[in-house]
Tab-separated table of C-alpha atoms and ligand atoms in Angstrom:
chain	number	residue	atom	x	y	z
D	95	MET	CA	0.000	0.000	0.000
D	96	GLU	CA	1.215	3.455	-0.846
D	97	ASP	CA	2.175	5.755	2.009
D	98	VAL	CA	0.454	9.117	2.178
D	99	ILE	CA	2.616	11.763	3.847
D	100	ARG	CA	1.461	15.293	4.610
D	101	THR	CA	3.288	18.127	6.341
D	102	VAL	CA	1.351	20.240	8.812
D	103	GLN	CA	2.722	23.508	10.178
D	104	ILE	CA	1.774	23.903	13.834
D	105	LYS	CA	2.506	26.980	15.930
D	106	LEU	CA	3.827	26.087	19.385
D	107	ASP	CA	3.111	27.729	22.709
D	108	VAL	CA	6.586	27.499	24.265
D	109	PRO	CA	6.915	28.430	27.952
D	110	THR	CA	8.918	31.715	27.984
D	111	GLU	CA	11.588	30.377	30.330
D	112	ARG	CA	12.231	27.398	28.014
D	113	CYS	CA	12.707	29.301	24.746
D	114	ASP	CA	16.424	29.557	25.352
D	115	ASP	CA	16.691	25.779	25.778
D	116	LEU	CA	15.278	25.373	22.271
D	117	HIS	CA	17.672	27.978	20.834
D	118	GLN	CA	20.626	26.247	22.492
D	119	THR	CA	19.423	22.900	21.176
D	120	LYS	CA	19.308	24.364	17.671
D	121	ASN	CA	22.847	25.795	18.031
D	122	GLN	CA	24.259	22.456	19.139
D	123	PHE	CA	22.293	20.545	16.525
D	124	LEU	CA	23.725	22.789	13.799
D	125	HIS	CA	27.164	22.356	15.343
D	126	CYS	CA	26.794	18.581	14.807
D	127	ALA	CA	25.646	19.073	11.219
D	128	ASN	CA	28.383	21.577	10.350
D	129	THR	CA	31.140	19.555	12.021
D	130	THR	CA	30.003	16.534	10.025
D	131	ALA	CA	29.876	18.520	6.789
D	132	ASP	CA	33.439	19.793	7.422
D	133	TRP	CA	34.593	16.233	7.915
D	134	ALA	CA	32.613	14.541	5.137
D	135	TRP	CA	33.118	17.104	2.351
D	136	ARG	CA	36.535	16.432	0.786
D	137	TYR	CA	36.050	17.592	-2.781
D	138	PRO	CA	38.203	18.238	-4.802
D	139	ASN	CA	41.067	16.514	-2.930
D	140	ASP	CA	39.393	13.259	-2.037
D	141	TYR	CA	36.124	11.315	-2.143
D	142	CYS	CA	33.384	12.741	0.070
D	143	VAL	CA	31.987	10.491	2.802
D	144	THR	CA	28.376	9.584	2.082
D	145	SER	CA	27.916	6.694	4.511
D	146	LYS	CA	25.949	7.535	7.652
D	147	GLN	CA	27.561	4.682	9.509
D	148	THR	CA	31.096	5.787	8.658
D	149	ALA	CA	30.317	9.333	9.716
D	150	GLU	CA	28.718	8.189	12.957
D	151	ASN	CA	31.640	5.941	13.800
D	152	ALA	CA	34.064	8.796	13.271
D	153	LEU	CA	32.170	11.666	14.878
D	154	TYR	CA	29.467	10.452	17.197
D	155	GLU	CA	31.496	10.236	20.387
D	156	ARG	CA	33.239	13.530	19.882
D	157	LEU	CA	29.943	15.308	19.249
D	158	ARG	CA	28.382	13.698	22.309
D	159	THR	CA	31.115	15.212	24.462
D	160	GLU	CA	31.052	18.557	22.653
D	161	THR	CA	27.294	18.967	23.087
D	162	GLU	CA	24.601	18.340	25.662
D	163	LEU	CA	22.290	16.782	23.098
D	164	THR	CA	20.743	13.335	23.435
D	165	ALA	CA	22.190	10.474	21.401
D	166	ASN	CA	19.300	10.696	19.002
D	167	LEU	CA	19.716	14.403	18.233
D	168	VAL	CA	23.456	13.990	17.669
D	169	GLN	CA	22.693	11.177	15.214
D	170	LYS	CA	20.097	13.284	13.439
D	171	GLY	CA	22.598	16.155	13.100
D	172	ILE	CA	25.191	13.823	11.598
D	173	ARG	CA	22.654	12.282	9.244
D	174	ARG	CA	21.353	15.623	8.073
D	175	ALA	CA	24.878	16.599	6.975
D	176	VAL	CA	25.514	13.223	5.331
D	177	GLU	CA	22.275	13.577	3.334
D	178	ALA	CA	23.345	17.045	2.188
D	179	THR	CA	26.797	15.759	1.273
D	180	LYS	CA	25.173	12.974	-0.741
D	181	SER	CA	23.067	15.399	-2.755
D	182	GLY	CA	26.134	17.585	-3.267
D	183	VAL	CA	28.023	14.612	-4.684
D	184	ALA	CA	25.064	13.839	-6.965
D	185	ARG	CA	25.162	17.421	-8.276
D	186	LEU	CA	28.905	17.156	-8.887
D	187	LYS	CA	28.332	13.979	-10.866
D	188	ASN	CA	25.823	15.860	-13.009
D	189	GLY	CA	28.486	18.451	-13.692
D	190	GLU	CA	26.699	21.082	-11.617
D	191	ASN	CA	28.419	23.621	-9.453
D	192	THR	CA	28.232	23.076	-5.724
D	193	SER	CA	30.139	23.549	-2.485
D	194	GLN	CA	30.416	22.113	0.996
D	195	PRO	CA	27.035	22.028	2.749
D	196	HIS	CA	26.606	24.630	5.453
D	197	PHE	CA	23.771	24.781	7.961
D	198	ASP	CA	22.589	28.045	9.428
D	199	ALA	CA	18.799	27.870	9.048
D	200	TRP	CA	16.920	27.509	12.335
D	201	SER	CA	15.926	23.854	12.149
D	202	VAL	CA	16.114	20.768	14.388
D	203	VAL	CA	15.035	17.275	13.353
D	204	TYR	CA	12.838	15.311	15.764
D	205	ASP	CA	11.521	11.784	15.630
D	206	LYS	CA	9.686	9.538	18.067
D	207	ARG	CA	12.857	8.978	20.079
D	208	SER	CA	13.630	12.648	20.676
D	209	ALA	CA	10.050	13.879	20.830
D	210	THR	CA	6.720	12.577	22.047
D	211	PHE	CA	4.025	13.756	19.681
D	212	HIS	CA	0.463	14.189	20.869
D	213	ARG	CA	-2.593	15.577	19.094
D	214	ASP	CA	-2.602	18.740	21.210
D	215	HIS	CA	0.980	19.100	22.428
D	216	VAL	CA	4.508	17.844	21.910
D	217	SER	CA	7.319	17.001	24.308
D	218	LEU	CA	10.719	17.897	22.832
D	219	SER	CA	14.137	16.767	23.967
D	220	THR	CA	16.498	19.723	24.558
D	221	VAL	CA	19.954	20.430	25.987
D	222	ASN	CA	18.161	20.911	29.297
D	223	GLY	CA	15.727	18.016	29.509
D	224	ARG	CA	12.334	17.849	27.878
D	225	VAL	CA	10.102	20.808	27.171
D	226	GLU	CA	6.346	20.454	26.761
D	227	CYS	CA	4.714	22.749	24.208
D	228	ASP	CA	0.988	23.109	23.577
D	229	TYR	CA	-0.171	23.580	20.012
D	230	VAL	CA	-1.848	26.819	19.055
D	231	LEU	CA	-4.863	25.419	17.206
D	232	PRO	CA	-7.484	27.346	15.237
D	233	ASP	CA	-11.040	27.563	16.635
D	234	ASP	CA	-12.416	25.803	13.602
D	235	PRO	CA	-9.812	23.395	12.243
D	236	GLU	CA	-12.210	21.611	9.908
D	237	GLY	CA	-11.028	21.697	6.319
D	238	THR	CA	-7.523	22.910	7.324
D	239	PRO	CA	-4.438	20.648	7.295
D	240	ILE	CA	-4.669	20.641	11.083
D	241	GLY	CA	-8.162	19.178	11.001
D	242	GLU	CA	-7.482	16.882	8.078
D	243	TYR	CA	-4.195	15.391	9.248
D	244	LEU	CA	-3.065	16.501	12.747
D	245	LEU	CA	-6.387	15.760	14.425
D	246	ASN	CA	-7.062	12.727	12.245
D	247	GLU	CA	-6.156	9.514	14.050
D	248	ASP	CA	-5.599	7.811	10.678
D	249	TYR	CA	-2.373	9.794	10.445
D	250	GLU	CA	0.657	9.158	12.624
D	251	PHE	CA	3.663	11.366	13.305
D	252	ARG	CA	6.869	10.787	11.382
D	253	MET	CA	10.216	12.566	11.494
D	254	SER	CA	9.420	16.257	11.885
D	255	THR	CA	11.327	19.514	12.192
D	256	LEU	CA	11.218	22.290	14.725
D	257	GLN	CA	11.626	25.728	13.180
D	258	TYR	CA	11.662	29.326	14.378
D	259	ASP	CA	10.251	32.405	12.732
D	260	ARG	CA	12.424	35.352	13.736
D	261	PRO	CA	10.060	38.239	12.759
D	262	THR	CA	7.241	36.890	14.939
D	263	GLU	CA	9.537	35.155	17.444
D	264	SER	CA	7.453	32.006	17.126
D	265	PHE	CA	8.326	28.325	17.117
D	266	TYR	CA	6.693	26.012	14.616
D	267	LEU	CA	6.562	22.257	14.404
D	268	HIS	CA	6.579	21.096	10.817
D	269	ALA	CA	4.938	17.781	11.556
D	270	ARG	CA	5.165	15.128	8.904
D	271	MET	CA	2.109	12.926	9.160
D	272	ARG	CA	1.737	9.540	7.529
D	273	ARG	CA	-1.499	7.698	7.019
D	274	ALA	CA	-0.996	4.520	9.027
D	275	THR	CA	-0.999	1.508	6.772
D	276	SER	CA	-1.909	-0.977	9.479
D	277	GLU	CA	-3.545	-0.955	12.883
D	278	HIS	CA	-0.459	-2.498	14.399
D	279	GLU	CA	1.711	0.534	13.703
D	280	GLN	CA	-0.874	2.836	15.176
D	281	SER	CA	-1.080	0.948	18.439
D	282	THR	CA	2.721	0.851	18.770
D	283	THR	CA	2.834	4.631	18.556
D	284	ASP	CA	0.103	5.120	21.112
D	285	SER	CA	1.427	2.719	23.699
D	286	GLU	CA	4.870	4.309	23.523
D	287	ASP	CA	3.458	7.529	24.948
D	288	ALA	CA	2.018	5.876	28.014
D	289	LYS	CA	5.099	3.844	28.878
D	290	HIS	CA	6.957	4.353	32.116
D	291	ARG	CA	10.583	5.303	32.125
D	292	THR	CA	12.634	2.412	33.351
D	293	VAL	CA	16.417	2.457	33.224
D	294	LEU	CA	18.813	-0.444	32.817
D	295	GLY	CA	22.273	0.450	34.149
D	296	VAL	CA	25.350	-1.134	32.516
D	297	ASP	CA	28.820	-1.207	34.076
D	298	LEU	CA	31.731	-2.097	31.753
D	299	ASN	CA	34.910	-3.779	32.949
D	300	VAL	CA	38.397	-4.625	31.733
D	301	ASP	CA	38.399	-7.901	33.678
D	302	GLY	CA	35.800	-10.324	34.991
D	303	SER	CA	32.500	-9.823	33.203
D	304	LEU	CA	32.636	-7.401	30.313
D	305	ALA	CA	29.274	-5.891	31.245
D	306	VAL	CA	27.225	-6.093	34.433
D	307	THR	CA	23.643	-4.824	34.469
D	308	SER	CA	21.510	-3.354	37.247
D	309	THR	CA	19.272	-6.380	36.837
D	310	GLY	CA	22.169	-8.566	37.960
D	311	ALA	CA	23.156	-10.037	34.600
D	312	PHE	CA	26.865	-10.755	34.170
D	313	ILE	CA	27.541	-10.572	30.444
D	314	GLY	CA	30.567	-11.446	28.336
D	315	ASN	CA	33.985	-12.495	29.509
D	316	ALA	CA	36.578	-9.728	29.598
D	317	ASP	CA	39.262	-12.145	30.853
D	318	GLU	CA	38.731	-14.337	27.805
D	319	MET	CA	38.967	-11.316	25.530
D	320	ASN	CA	42.228	-10.258	27.193
D	321	HIS	CA	43.576	-13.785	26.859
D	322	ARG	CA	42.683	-14.049	23.161
D	323	ARG	CA	44.166	-10.641	22.581
D	324	ARG	CA	47.474	-11.612	24.238
D	325	GLU	CA	47.673	-14.831	22.232
D	326	PHE	CA	47.100	-13.002	18.979
D	327	GLU	CA	49.797	-10.530	19.887
D	328	GLN	CA	52.330	-13.199	20.802
D	329	THR	CA	51.784	-15.165	17.609
D	330	ARG	CA	51.960	-12.015	15.583
D	331	GLY	CA	55.233	-11.065	17.307
D	332	SER	CA	56.938	-14.371	16.480
D	333	MET	CA	55.668	-14.348	12.894
D	334	GLN	CA	56.823	-10.836	12.268
D	335	GLN	CA	60.351	-11.960	13.185
D	336	THR	CA	60.423	-14.527	10.357
D	337	GLY	CA	59.626	-11.662	7.978
D	338	THR	CA	58.613	-13.750	4.957
D	339	ARG	CA	55.843	-12.891	2.580
D	340	SER	CA	53.690	-15.846	3.614
D	341	ALA	CA	54.113	-14.868	7.244
D	342	HIS	CA	52.982	-11.410	6.316
D	343	LEU	CA	49.817	-12.739	4.689
D	344	SER	CA	49.030	-14.827	7.755
D	345	ILE	CA	49.252	-11.727	9.910
D	346	GLN	CA	46.729	-10.072	7.665
D	347	SER	CA	44.291	-12.940	7.951
D	348	MET	CA	44.860	-13.226	11.662
D	349	ASN	CA	44.070	-9.595	12.126
D	350	ASP	CA	40.800	-10.223	10.334
D	351	ARG	CA	40.106	-13.292	12.427
D	352	GLU	CA	40.899	-11.475	15.635
D	353	HIS	CA	38.731	-8.607	14.586
D	354	ARG	CA	35.847	-10.891	13.659
D	355	TRP	CA	36.047	-12.797	16.912
D	356	MET	CA	36.002	-9.610	18.944
D	357	GLN	CA	33.109	-8.210	16.914
D	358	ASP	CA	31.108	-11.408	17.347
D	359	GLU	CA	31.763	-11.348	21.069
D	360	LEU	CA	30.666	-7.722	21.291
D	361	HIS	CA	27.554	-8.408	19.191
D	362	ARG	CA	26.608	-11.254	21.518
D	363	ALA	CA	27.126	-9.030	24.563
D	364	SER	CA	25.063	-6.227	23.010
D	365	ASN	CA	22.238	-8.670	22.240
D	366	ARG	CA	22.195	-9.848	25.831
D	367	ILE	CA	22.065	-6.287	27.122
D	368	LEU	CA	19.138	-5.610	24.789
D	369	ASP	CA	17.384	-8.801	25.939
D	370	GLU	CA	17.873	-7.734	29.526
D	371	ALA	CA	16.414	-4.301	28.798
D	372	ARG	CA	13.427	-5.745	26.965
D	373	ASP	CA	12.766	-8.435	29.551
D	374	HIS	CA	12.511	-5.731	32.182
D	375	GLY	CA	10.449	-3.331	30.097
D	376	CYS	CA	13.203	-0.706	30.065
D	377	THR	CA	12.793	2.516	28.125
D	378	HIS	CA	16.417	3.583	28.651
D	379	ILE	CA	19.853	2.009	28.949
D	380	ALA	CA	22.569	3.899	30.851
D	381	PHE	CA	26.316	3.515	30.324
D	382	GLU	CA	29.179	5.367	31.941
D	383	ASN	CA	30.694	8.070	29.813
D	384	LEU	CA	33.289	6.326	27.648
D	385	THR	CA	35.718	9.182	27.069
D	386	ASP	CA	39.073	9.042	28.849
D	387	ILE	CA	38.445	5.441	29.747
D	388	ARG	CA	42.163	4.656	29.626
D	389	LYS	CA	43.032	7.415	32.065
D	390	ARG	CA	40.221	6.525	34.395
D	391	MET	CA	40.244	2.756	34.495
D	392	ALA	CA	43.231	0.899	35.860
D	393	GLY	CA	44.461	-1.647	33.325
D	394	ALA	CA	42.437	-0.273	30.412
D	395	LYS	CA	44.292	-0.691	27.132
D	396	ARG	CA	43.591	0.957	23.812
D	397	PHE	CA	41.802	-2.213	22.781
D	398	HIS	CA	39.434	-1.940	25.772
D	399	ALA	CA	38.539	1.600	24.813
D	400	TRP	CA	37.858	0.340	21.297
D	401	ALA	CA	35.808	-2.617	22.544
D	402	PHE	CA	33.698	-0.502	24.911
D	403	ARG	CA	32.975	2.039	22.188
D	404	ARG	CA	32.025	-0.712	19.772
D	405	LEU	CA	29.774	-2.398	22.306
D	406	TYR	CA	28.113	0.912	23.047
D	407	GLN	CA	27.521	1.551	19.338
D	408	TYR	CA	26.005	-1.903	18.852
D	409	VAL	CA	23.681	-1.437	21.818
D	410	GLU	CA	22.716	2.034	20.694
D	411	TYR	CA	22.023	0.941	17.156
D	412	LYS	CA	19.978	-2.092	18.175
D	413	ALA	CA	18.160	-0.143	20.878
D	414	GLU	CA	17.102	2.486	18.398
D	415	MET	CA	15.343	-0.166	16.345
D	416	VAL	CA	13.205	-1.198	19.316
D	417	GLY	CA	12.627	2.318	20.605
D	418	ILE	CA	14.921	2.195	23.653
D	419	GLU	CA	17.124	5.212	24.339
D	420	VAL	CA	20.775	4.787	25.246
D	421	GLU	CA	22.546	7.463	27.257
D	422	GLN	CA	25.908	8.017	28.933
D	423	VAL	CA	26.247	9.372	32.463
D	424	SER	CA	29.201	10.753	34.392
D	425	PRO	CA	31.220	7.950	35.984
D	426	ALA	CA	31.989	10.003	39.129
D	427	TYR	CA	31.537	7.984	42.339
D	428	THR	CA	29.588	5.167	40.692
D	429	SER	CA	32.034	2.675	42.217
D	430	GLN	CA	32.220	4.360	45.628
D	431	ARG	CA	28.541	4.931	46.321
D	432	CYS	CA	26.536	2.354	48.213
D	433	SER	CA	23.540	1.552	46.028
D	434	SER	CA	21.576	0.621	49.126
D	435	CYS	CA	21.983	3.551	51.528
D	436	GLY	CA	23.694	6.133	49.322
D	437	PHE	CA	26.797	6.481	51.553
D	438	THR	CA	29.700	7.463	49.296
D	439	HIS	CA	33.290	6.984	50.381
D	440	GLU	CA	36.463	5.693	48.767
D	441	SER	CA	36.981	3.160	51.548
D	442	ASN	CA	33.668	1.562	50.575
D	443	ARG	CA	35.262	-0.534	47.893
D	444	ARG	CA	37.157	-3.258	49.668
D	445	SER	CA	38.421	-5.278	46.752
D	446	LYS	CA	38.207	-5.227	43.002
D	447	HIS	CA	35.048	-7.257	42.722
D	448	GLN	CA	33.476	-6.982	46.135
D	449	PHE	CA	31.745	-3.927	47.524
D	450	VAL	CA	31.191	-3.453	51.249
D	451	CYS	CA	29.450	-0.340	52.549
D	452	GLN	CA	31.275	1.089	55.568
D	453	LYS	CA	28.026	2.558	56.855
D	454	CYS	CA	25.272	-0.013	56.367
D	455	GLU	CA	27.513	-3.035	55.734
D	456	TYR	CA	25.663	-3.844	52.525
D	457	GLU	CA	27.844	-6.270	50.610
D	458	LEU	CA	27.570	-7.203	46.961
D	459	ASN	CA	29.496	-7.561	43.729
D	460	ALA	CA	31.258	-4.243	43.080
D	461	ASP	CA	30.343	-4.073	39.385
D	462	TYR	CA	26.732	-4.867	40.118
D	463	ASN	CA	26.707	-2.087	42.722
D	464	ALA	CA	28.187	0.318	40.172
D	465	SER	CA	25.622	-0.599	37.512
D	466	LYS	CA	22.799	0.257	39.904
D	467	ASN	CA	24.387	3.652	40.569
D	468	ILE	CA	24.734	4.227	36.823
D	469	ALA	CA	21.026	3.492	36.320
D	470	ARG	CA	20.167	5.851	39.150
D	471	LYS	CA	22.198	8.684	37.629
D	472	LEU	CA	20.278	8.581	34.386
D	473	LEU	CA	17.061	8.239	36.314
D	474	LYS	CA	17.856	11.463	38.165
D	475	ARG	CA	18.621	13.217	34.908
D	476	LEU	CA	15.403	12.030	33.279
D	477	HIS	CA	13.491	13.030	36.365
D	478	SER	CA	14.934	16.535	36.466
D	479	GLY	CA	14.124	16.983	32.784
D	480	GLN	CA	10.408	16.695	33.323
D	481	THR	CA	9.821	18.969	36.284
D	482	SER	CA	7.252	21.132	34.530
D	483	SER	CA	5.162	18.228	33.365
D	484	SER	CA	2.219	17.467	35.616
D	485	GLY	CA	1.489	14.217	33.835
D	486	GLY	CA	5.106	13.096	33.668
D	487	ALA	CA	5.732	9.413	33.556
D	488	PRO	CA	7.246	7.889	36.684
D	489	CYS	CA	10.925	6.956	36.549
D	490	GLN	CA	12.344	3.660	37.708
D	491	CYS	CA	15.587	1.694	37.830
D	492	ALA	CA	15.357	-1.873	36.633
D	493	LEU	CA	16.612	-4.270	39.293
D	494	PRO	CA	16.567	-8.099	39.302
D	495	SER	CA	13.116	-8.586	40.807
D	496	GLY	CA	11.463	-5.224	40.576
D	497	THR	CA	12.028	-1.529	40.242
D	498	LEU	CA	13.364	1.232	42.415
D	499	ASN	CA	12.136	4.794	42.111
D	500	LEU	CA	14.087	7.890	43.083
D	501	ASN	CA	12.644	7.982	46.596
D	502	GLY	CA	14.167	4.569	47.172
D	503	ASP	CA	10.797	2.788	47.202
D	504	PHE	CA	11.193	-0.721	45.934
D	505	HIS	CA	8.421	-2.409	43.989
D	506	ALA	CA	8.544	-6.082	43.327
D	507	SER	CA	7.896	-7.221	39.798
D	508	VAL	CA	5.147	-9.627	38.809
D	509	ASP	CA	7.171	-12.774	39.170
D	510	SER	CA	7.819	-12.151	42.851
D	511	THR	CA	4.678	-10.444	44.050
D	512	VAL	CA	1.154	-11.451	44.931
D	513	GLU	CA	-1.212	-11.048	42.014
D	514	GLY	CA	-3.524	-8.064	42.154
D	515	GLU	CA	-1.134	-5.905	44.133
D	516	SER	CA	0.154	-2.540	43.004
D	517	THR	CA	-2.130	-1.760	40.131
D	518	ASP	CA	-3.832	1.482	41.079
D	519	LYS	CA	-1.041	4.057	41.506
D	520	PRO	CA	1.146	4.770	38.454
D	521	THR	CA	4.363	5.053	40.479
D	522	THR	CA	3.886	1.614	41.938
D	523	SER	CA	3.239	-0.218	38.713
D	524	VAL	CA	5.615	-3.002	37.938
D	525	VAL	CA	7.988	-3.481	35.074
D	526	GLY	CA	6.434	-5.363	32.202
D	527	TYR	CA	6.622	-9.037	31.545
F	609	LIG	ZN1	25.327	1.482	52.531
């Protein structure tokens, strides 16, 4: 069936004190697009980069640290520039005159991950949490695009842009609406809006388990990866000494094999993290910030930094396909804080893999403790980003047998609680099974 897509221009009623957040978001979004264009546009000296994946691999992390944008907005900025580069290359091929793309128009791209679209208002992700904007709707929308498409439940929201009209100082959502081709798609969109925010925390390690989640899953084997890595290096060392051509070829193929093995291992780990998030009904996955990992983490080699980045990219990419957001949080004190009582002290961590709280004597695996603190950090950030929203969804950390909200109230999940309990209050509802 053919898709019908219509664009509807909707004026937004932005709270005065949040206008600046939208302007800052636009500035940083354009920074992502322009940085990408600078990097991707290499004419006439070299081929331009027109692969989104290549551009993301090269620039994503840097732009995440340079901006306060969510993962999704950084990606959209990169993609916008790659699209423009692609059309520039097409013009060059047609013999037309063109130059490096430059972005200065007031425009930010939003999709269902960075915005929650409703029929009467929209919630937009910004550099400073979410902002809720009511639509300014005409008294009699019948016969207008607003009545025909925006208020018509047969149409669903697609990737849209936020724009600003300087003369009138007004924000507009250019909503792209698609006529839903099946009932299934429609219901997916609607249920997304009502979902709770539940965070899976992930702690990454250079030894022991590669990743430990706040639900208590120990994933991947970092020791095995280190061992394989050392073996590869030793064999390579002895072969390089023989110096023959056949030895050289074997090194090439071994590099490929090593690379493939590591990638497979990281794919498997990313799949398990995704499974864990889905099994616990998580809307978000939190990682520690991955920059400066070698300075911060004792024993971290260049290859660990590479592996962590790769794992993060796999999780982020797969999460995007199932509508889960992946975020990084500051690593400060995540290993020193007691996830039970909150007491934070450097003496708390007794040994590498065992955590003992000096205040409440809570004792548990140190990485598991850290992953719970990582989840809590993102939870706090999400919570602070929705202060103005009266109908804001409750926020929860995903733990092995239930969820923890920011007040420290624990709620058992369905597999460990009596049926019929905890159904009336939204903050006490359980994670989905
Ligand atoms: Zn404690």
